Tab-separated table of C-alpha atoms and ligand atoms in Angstrom:
chain	number	residue	atom	x	y	z
A	1	MET	CA	-6.032	19.931	5.778
A	2	ARG	CA	-2.538	18.436	5.783
A	3	MET	CA	-2.725	17.382	2.114
A	4	LYS	CA	-4.559	20.393	0.710
A	5	ASP	CA	-4.238	20.457	-3.112
A	6	LYS	CA	-1.646	17.656	-3.063
A	7	VAL	CA	-1.912	15.179	-5.932
A	8	CYS	CA	-1.704	11.580	-4.720
A	9	CYS	CA	-2.078	8.126	-6.168
A	10	VAL	CA	-3.068	5.037	-4.204
A	11	THR	CA	-2.806	1.482	-5.531
A	12	GLY	CA	-5.104	-1.213	-4.175
A	13	ALA	CA	-7.472	1.691	-3.554
A	14	ALA	CA	-10.791	-0.161	-3.809
A	15	SER	CA	-10.584	-2.178	-0.597
A	16	GLY	CA	-9.135	-2.525	2.877
A	17	ILE	CA	-6.057	-0.468	3.704
A	18	GLY	CA	-5.981	1.333	0.331
A	19	GLU	CA	-9.617	2.400	0.640
A	20	ALA	CA	-8.932	3.759	4.137
A	21	VAL	CA	-5.872	5.646	2.853
A	22	VAL	CA	-7.940	7.277	0.072
A	23	ASP	CA	-10.566	8.274	2.648
A	24	ARG	CA	-7.919	9.890	4.874
A	25	LEU	CA	-6.110	11.703	2.020
A	26	LEU	CA	-9.367	13.118	0.652
A	27	ALA	CA	-10.436	14.269	4.123
A	28	GLU	CA	-7.133	16.175	4.351
A	29	GLY	CA	-7.747	17.973	1.039
A	30	ALA	CA	-5.837	15.845	-1.508
A	31	ARG	CA	-6.783	14.939	-5.061
A	32	VAL	CA	-6.477	11.176	-5.395
A	33	ALA	CA	-5.953	8.842	-8.347
A	34	MET	CA	-7.386	5.479	-7.263
A	35	ILE	CA	-5.751	2.443	-8.888
A	36	ASP	CA	-7.195	-1.065	-8.525
A	37	ARG	CA	-7.751	-4.033	-10.819
A	38	ASP	CA	-11.178	-4.836	-9.354
A	39	GLY	CA	-13.143	-2.624	-11.759
A	40	PRO	CA	-16.660	-3.047	-10.301
A	41	ARG	CA	-15.517	-2.491	-6.720
A	42	LEU	CA	-13.365	0.472	-7.749
A	43	ALA	CA	-16.328	2.049	-9.561
A	44	ARG	CA	-18.543	1.574	-6.487
A	45	VAL	CA	-16.058	2.822	-3.893
A	46	GLY	CA	-14.771	5.576	-6.199
A	47	ALA	CA	-18.295	6.878	-6.863
A	48	THR	CA	-18.959	7.188	-3.118
A	49	PHE	CA	-15.755	9.181	-2.631
A	50	ALA	CA	-16.404	11.323	-5.746
A	51	GLU	CA	-19.867	12.242	-4.494
A	52	LYS	CA	-18.378	13.534	-1.249
A	53	HIS	CA	-15.323	15.178	-2.863
A	54	PRO	CA	-16.305	16.352	-6.379
A	55	ASP	CA	-13.433	16.783	-8.892
A	56	ARG	CA	-10.881	15.311	-6.476
A	57	VAL	CA	-11.150	11.620	-7.408
A	58	ALA	CA	-9.903	9.769	-10.498
A	59	GLN	CA	-10.147	6.030	-11.128
A	60	PHE	CA	-7.911	3.647	-13.047
A	61	ALA	CA	-9.099	0.038	-13.291
A	62	ILE	CA	-5.705	-1.483	-14.023
A	63	ASP	CA	-3.445	-4.265	-12.794
A	64	VAL	CA	-0.108	-3.047	-11.369
A	65	ARG	CA	1.580	-6.139	-12.860
A	66	HIS	CA	1.230	-4.450	-16.268
A	67	GLU	CA	3.871	-1.748	-16.468
A	68	ALA	CA	2.470	0.055	-19.522
A	69	ASP	CA	-0.896	0.492	-17.758
A	70	VAL	CA	0.791	1.814	-14.606
A	71	ALA	CA	2.821	4.288	-16.688
A	72	ASP	CA	-0.338	5.430	-18.461
A	73	ALA	CA	-2.260	5.936	-15.179
A	74	ILE	CA	0.535	8.070	-13.689
A	75	ARG	CA	0.912	10.036	-16.946
A	76	THR	CA	-2.837	10.692	-17.119
A	77	THR	CA	-2.881	11.812	-13.471
A	78	THR	CA	-0.030	14.304	-13.919
A	79	ALA	CA	-1.565	15.569	-17.161
A	80	ARG	CA	-4.904	16.133	-15.420
A	81	TRP	CA	-3.690	17.674	-12.172
A	82	GLY	CA	-0.271	19.050	-13.175
A	83	ARG	CA	2.037	16.922	-11.022
A	84	LEU	CA	2.324	14.081	-8.500
A	85	ASP	CA	3.111	14.822	-4.836
A	86	ALA	CA	2.690	11.471	-3.082
A	87	ALA	CA	1.957	7.806	-3.705
A	88	VAL	CA	0.796	5.051	-1.360
A	89	ASN	CA	1.277	1.547	-2.756
A	90	CYS	CA	-1.158	-0.894	-1.143
A	91	ALA	CA	-2.018	-3.356	-3.951
A	92	GLY	CA	-1.188	-6.887	-2.876
A	93	ILE	CA	-2.448	-10.388	-2.233
A	94	LEU	CA	-1.873	-13.159	0.286
A	95	GLY	CA	0.087	-16.036	-1.095
A	96	PRO	CA	0.452	-19.769	-0.873
A	97	VAL	CA	0.531	-21.270	2.637
A	98	GLY	CA	2.898	-24.088	3.632
A	99	LYS	CA	6.571	-24.909	3.883
A	100	LEU	CA	8.761	-23.834	0.975
A	101	HIS	CA	9.297	-27.348	-0.451
A	102	GLU	CA	5.509	-27.757	-0.629
A	103	THR	CA	4.916	-24.364	-2.246
A	104	ASP	CA	3.486	-24.448	-5.756
A	105	SER	CA	5.913	-22.607	-8.033
A	106	ALA	CA	3.155	-20.978	-10.093
A	107	ALA	CA	1.576	-19.625	-6.890
A	108	TYR	CA	5.001	-18.315	-5.833
A	109	ARG	CA	5.404	-16.581	-9.215
A	110	GLU	CA	1.946	-15.023	-8.977
A	111	LEU	CA	2.666	-13.727	-5.468
A	112	MET	CA	5.975	-12.159	-6.513
A	113	ASP	CA	4.373	-10.632	-9.641
A	114	ASN	CA	1.676	-8.956	-7.553
A	115	ASN	CA	3.485	-8.054	-4.337
A	116	LEU	CA	6.992	-7.231	-5.564
A	117	ASP	CA	6.982	-6.592	-9.326
A	118	GLY	CA	3.786	-4.548	-8.975
A	119	ILE	CA	5.463	-2.317	-6.395
A	120	PHE	CA	8.587	-2.044	-8.597
A	121	TYR	CA	6.550	-0.846	-11.611
A	122	SER	CA	4.465	1.500	-9.462
A	123	MET	CA	7.553	3.032	-7.825
A	124	LYS	CA	9.377	3.330	-11.145
A	125	HIS	CA	6.720	5.569	-12.694
A	126	GLU	CA	5.828	7.372	-9.463
A	127	LEU	CA	9.500	8.232	-8.842
A	128	ALA	CA	9.862	9.632	-12.373
A	129	ALA	CA	6.809	11.847	-11.813
A	130	LEU	CA	7.967	12.935	-8.331
A	131	ALA	CA	11.458	13.725	-9.663
A	132	ALA	CA	9.879	15.923	-12.343
A	133	ASN	CA	8.016	17.684	-9.513
A	134	GLY	CA	11.270	18.143	-7.582
A	135	ARG	CA	9.846	16.705	-4.359
A	136	GLY	CA	7.441	14.126	-2.989
A	137	SER	CA	6.832	11.050	-0.889
A	138	ILE	CA	6.253	7.349	-1.488
A	139	VAL	CA	4.748	5.027	1.141
A	140	ASN	CA	4.866	1.286	0.482
A	141	ILE	CA	2.613	-1.049	2.430
A	142	ALA	CA	4.934	-3.927	3.318
A	143	SER	CA	4.089	-6.140	6.315
A	144	ALA	CA	5.426	-7.315	9.662
A	145	ALA	CA	6.380	-10.263	7.422
A	146	GLY	CA	8.756	-7.824	5.673
A	147	VAL	CA	10.654	-7.356	8.950
A	148	VAL	CA	10.618	-10.776	10.620
A	149	GLY	CA	9.943	-14.340	9.468
A	150	PHE	CA	6.355	-15.559	9.312
A	151	PRO	CA	5.591	-19.277	9.586
A	152	SER	CA	4.404	-21.105	6.457
A	153	ALA	CA	4.506	-18.020	4.232
A	154	ALA	CA	7.931	-18.085	2.544
A	155	ALA	CA	6.789	-16.458	-0.715
A	156	TYR	CA	4.838	-13.674	1.002
A	157	THR	CA	7.702	-13.032	3.410
A	158	ALA	CA	10.234	-12.908	0.548
A	159	ALA	CA	8.122	-10.422	-1.411
A	160	LYS	CA	7.570	-8.158	1.609
A	161	HIS	CA	11.283	-8.211	2.533
A	162	GLY	CA	11.832	-7.235	-1.123
A	163	VAL	CA	9.483	-4.265	-0.708
A	164	VAL	CA	11.507	-3.157	2.326
A	165	GLY	CA	14.696	-3.462	0.234
A	166	LEU	CA	13.248	-1.333	-2.579
A	167	THR	CA	12.128	1.223	0.014
A	168	ARG	CA	15.497	1.553	1.727
A	169	THR	CA	17.528	1.709	-1.483
A	170	CYS	CA	15.264	4.254	-3.160
A	171	ALA	CA	15.293	6.365	0.017
A	172	ILE	CA	19.058	6.691	-0.496
A	173	ASP	CA	18.962	7.085	-4.284
A	174	TYR	CA	16.299	9.826	-4.297
A	175	ALA	CA	17.129	11.743	-1.104
A	176	GLN	CA	18.953	14.424	-3.109
A	177	ASP	CA	15.888	14.776	-5.350
A	178	GLY	CA	13.708	15.793	-2.416
A	179	ILE	CA	11.832	12.487	-2.508
A	180	ARG	CA	11.201	10.517	0.686
A	181	VAL	CA	10.503	6.778	0.520
A	182	ASN	CA	9.159	4.862	3.517
A	183	ALA	CA	7.368	1.612	4.244
A	184	ILE	CA	4.708	0.612	6.725
A	185	ALA	CA	4.843	-2.862	8.253
A	186	PRO	CA	1.337	-3.645	9.486
A	187	GLY	CA	0.486	-6.600	11.680
A	188	GLY	CA	-2.874	-8.243	11.029
A	189	VAL	CA	-5.462	-5.773	9.706
A	190	ASP	CA	-9.205	-6.372	9.604
A	191	THR	CA	-9.791	-6.200	5.820
A	192	PRO	CA	-11.573	-8.358	3.208
A	193	LEU	CA	-8.168	-9.968	2.446
A	194	ILE	CA	-7.648	-11.418	5.918
A	195	ARG	CA	-11.361	-12.116	6.511
A	196	ALA	CA	-11.434	-14.339	3.417
A	197	THR	CA	-8.289	-16.241	4.417
A	198	THR	CA	-6.631	-16.410	7.850
A	199	CYS	CA	-9.705	-15.166	9.724
A	200	SER	CA	-12.273	-17.268	7.838
A	201	THR	CA	-12.494	-19.559	10.917
A	202	PRO	CA	-12.682	-18.607	14.620
A	203	GLU	CA	-9.485	-20.641	15.237
A	204	GLY	CA	-7.642	-18.758	12.481
A	205	GLN	CA	-8.766	-15.407	13.854
A	206	GLN	CA	-7.735	-16.377	17.386
A	207	MET	CA	-4.354	-17.611	16.145
A	208	ILE	CA	-3.539	-14.357	14.339
A	209	GLU	CA	-4.833	-12.169	17.181
A	210	SER	CA	-2.687	-14.084	19.668
A	211	MET	CA	0.452	-13.221	17.652
A	212	HIS	CA	-0.004	-9.561	18.652
A	213	PRO	CA	0.858	-8.417	22.188
A	214	MET	CA	-2.238	-6.192	21.902
A	215	ARG	CA	-4.306	-9.349	21.161
A	216	ARG	CA	-6.326	-7.829	18.351
A	217	LEU	CA	-6.171	-6.887	14.676
A	218	ALA	CA	-5.708	-3.301	13.487
A	219	GLN	CA	-8.495	-1.385	11.818
A	220	PRO	CA	-7.570	-0.129	8.301
A	221	ALA	CA	-7.820	3.489	9.534
A	222	GLU	CA	-4.978	2.816	12.001
A	223	ILE	CA	-2.683	1.989	9.058
A	224	ALA	CA	-4.044	4.910	7.019
A	225	ASN	CA	-3.153	7.326	9.849
A	226	ALA	CA	0.506	6.273	9.592
A	227	ALA	CA	0.405	6.488	5.781
A	228	LEU	CA	-0.991	10.018	5.990
A	229	PHE	CA	1.809	11.089	8.334
A	230	LEU	CA	4.528	9.619	6.100
A	231	ALA	CA	2.973	11.073	2.925
A	232	SER	CA	2.622	14.546	4.460
A	233	ASP	CA	5.189	17.275	5.094
A	234	GLU	CA	4.978	16.454	8.818
A	235	ALA	CA	7.403	13.592	8.056
A	236	SER	CA	9.836	15.947	6.289
A	237	PHE	CA	12.981	14.319	7.805
A	238	VAL	CA	11.732	10.734	7.650
A	239	THR	CA	13.040	8.571	4.839
A	240	GLY	CA	14.073	4.923	4.529
A	241	SER	CA	12.075	4.027	7.628
A	242	VAL	CA	10.025	0.885	8.106
A	243	TYR	CA	7.248	2.035	10.353
A	244	CYS	CA	5.825	-0.913	12.345
A	245	VAL	CA	2.087	-0.523	12.971
A	246	ASP	CA	1.658	-3.993	14.381
A	247	GLY	CA	0.317	-3.969	17.952
A	248	GLY	CA	3.806	-4.949	19.141
A	249	TRP	CA	4.176	-8.056	16.945
A	250	THR	CA	7.745	-7.431	15.778
A	251	THR	CA	8.966	-6.570	19.277
A	252	LEU	CA	8.265	-10.105	20.532
B	301	NAD	N1	-4.772	-7.268	5.944
B	301	NAD	C1	-3.651	-7.573	6.582
B	301	NAD	O1	-3.651	-8.230	7.636
B	301	NAD	C2	-2.324	-7.084	6.058
B	301	NAD	C3	-1.210	-7.130	6.913
B	301	NAD	C4	0.023	-6.686	6.461
B	301	NAD	C5	0.139	-6.203	5.165
B	301	NAD	N2	-0.950	-6.176	4.353
B	301	NAD	C6	-0.765	-5.669	2.999
B	301	NAD	O2	-1.595	-4.541	2.796
B	301	NAD	C7	-1.921	-4.445	1.406
B	301	NAD	C8	-3.422	-4.254	1.282
B	301	NAD	O3	-4.074	-5.395	1.828
B	301	NAD	P1	-5.593	-5.378	2.317
B	301	NAD	O4	-5.634	-6.220	3.530
B	301	NAD	O5	-6.105	-3.999	2.342
B	301	NAD	O6	-6.246	-6.236	1.132
B	301	NAD	P2	-7.604	-6.076	0.305
B	301	NAD	O7	-7.760	-7.335	-0.462
B	301	NAD	O8	-8.724	-5.629	1.185
B	301	NAD	O9	-7.256	-4.881	-0.697
B	301	NAD	C9	-6.260	-5.044	-1.672
B	301	NAD	C10	-6.704	-4.361	-2.956
B	301	NAD	O10	-5.608	-4.458	-3.879
B	301	NAD	C11	-6.121	-4.803	-5.152
B	301	NAD	N3	-5.067	-5.486	-5.899
B	301	NAD	C12	-4.426	-6.631	-5.557
B	301	NAD	N4	-3.524	-6.947	-6.475
B	301	NAD	C13	-3.575	-5.980	-7.430
B	301	NAD	C14	-2.886	-5.753	-8.647
B	301	NAD	N5	-1.971	-6.612	-9.096
B	301	NAD	N6	-3.189	-4.640	-9.375
B	301	NAD	C15	-4.124	-3.770	-8.934
B	301	NAD	N7	-4.839	-3.957	-7.804
B	301	NAD	C16	-4.551	-5.043	-7.054
B	301	NAD	C17	-7.318	-5.699	-4.872
B	301	NAD	O11	-8.227	-5.704	-5.985
B	301	NAD	C18	-7.906	-5.057	-3.625
B	301	NAD	O12	-8.901	-4.099	-3.943
B	301	NAD	C19	-1.379	-5.710	0.754
B	301	NAD	O13	-0.151	-5.398	0.123
B	301	NAD	C20	-1.154	-6.662	1.921
B	301	NAD	O14	-0.125	-7.569	1.661
B	301	NAD	C21	-2.184	-6.588	4.772
């Protein structure tokens, strides 16, 4: 029970990596505020968790691009459970594919709004709550594309490098406040996001698998295990790190 009685929030909590993180945190005793803009899916997934862990699950069907809604969700969580101890920011989308000069500017804007601005707003209100608590941990889900270049994904790569930048700078700025800030850089993960896009054809799946020395995708639980470690007190001297959980991708 590494997170016993800890109050956590998870964005992008209704699917994929976020859903696996919620599962792991609840299993370790946490109370979890689930944030996701997909209301019906959040209600379905949240109800399953709430049945198994009564009184330890809250749901907020909001979009992290809307700062006032993020602020309200964090405020409501701290009012209900007294404080915030940890946050795992998973909400994100895949962006436009192609070379930069062919990239639609509206699609670029949408990607940055979701994958970078959304993390900025989430961190802003999480950090305020953690500072009030006097300690805590933030884990941002970046990507291997936040560490190295990724072909034909300039917007996505820019946003994920931005997430790594926010992580490193806030690790420095909040170290004296007892707050640790880390990122995870996953390689390909078998989630609805990648199944609907890159892996929607056998060739696409083979292409992405072949980019990993381990020649496979991760399961969401393999990312959640790293998030649990970084969120917990076991990682008490870890801050500003970008933890690659990528089957060796970024070592190539
Ligand atoms: N799947 C992969 O291969 C992979 C690899 C590296 C990084 N990532 C990153 O991991 C994160 C989670 O991806 P996933 O594969 O679990 O995807 P997913 O689509 O299965 O889950 C993402 C969840 O985030 C929610 N969401 C998206 N934008 C939101 C917003 N603006 N406000 C609120 N909720 C929002 C979606 O509704 C969805 O439930 C993303 O940031 C993604 O970039 C994924």
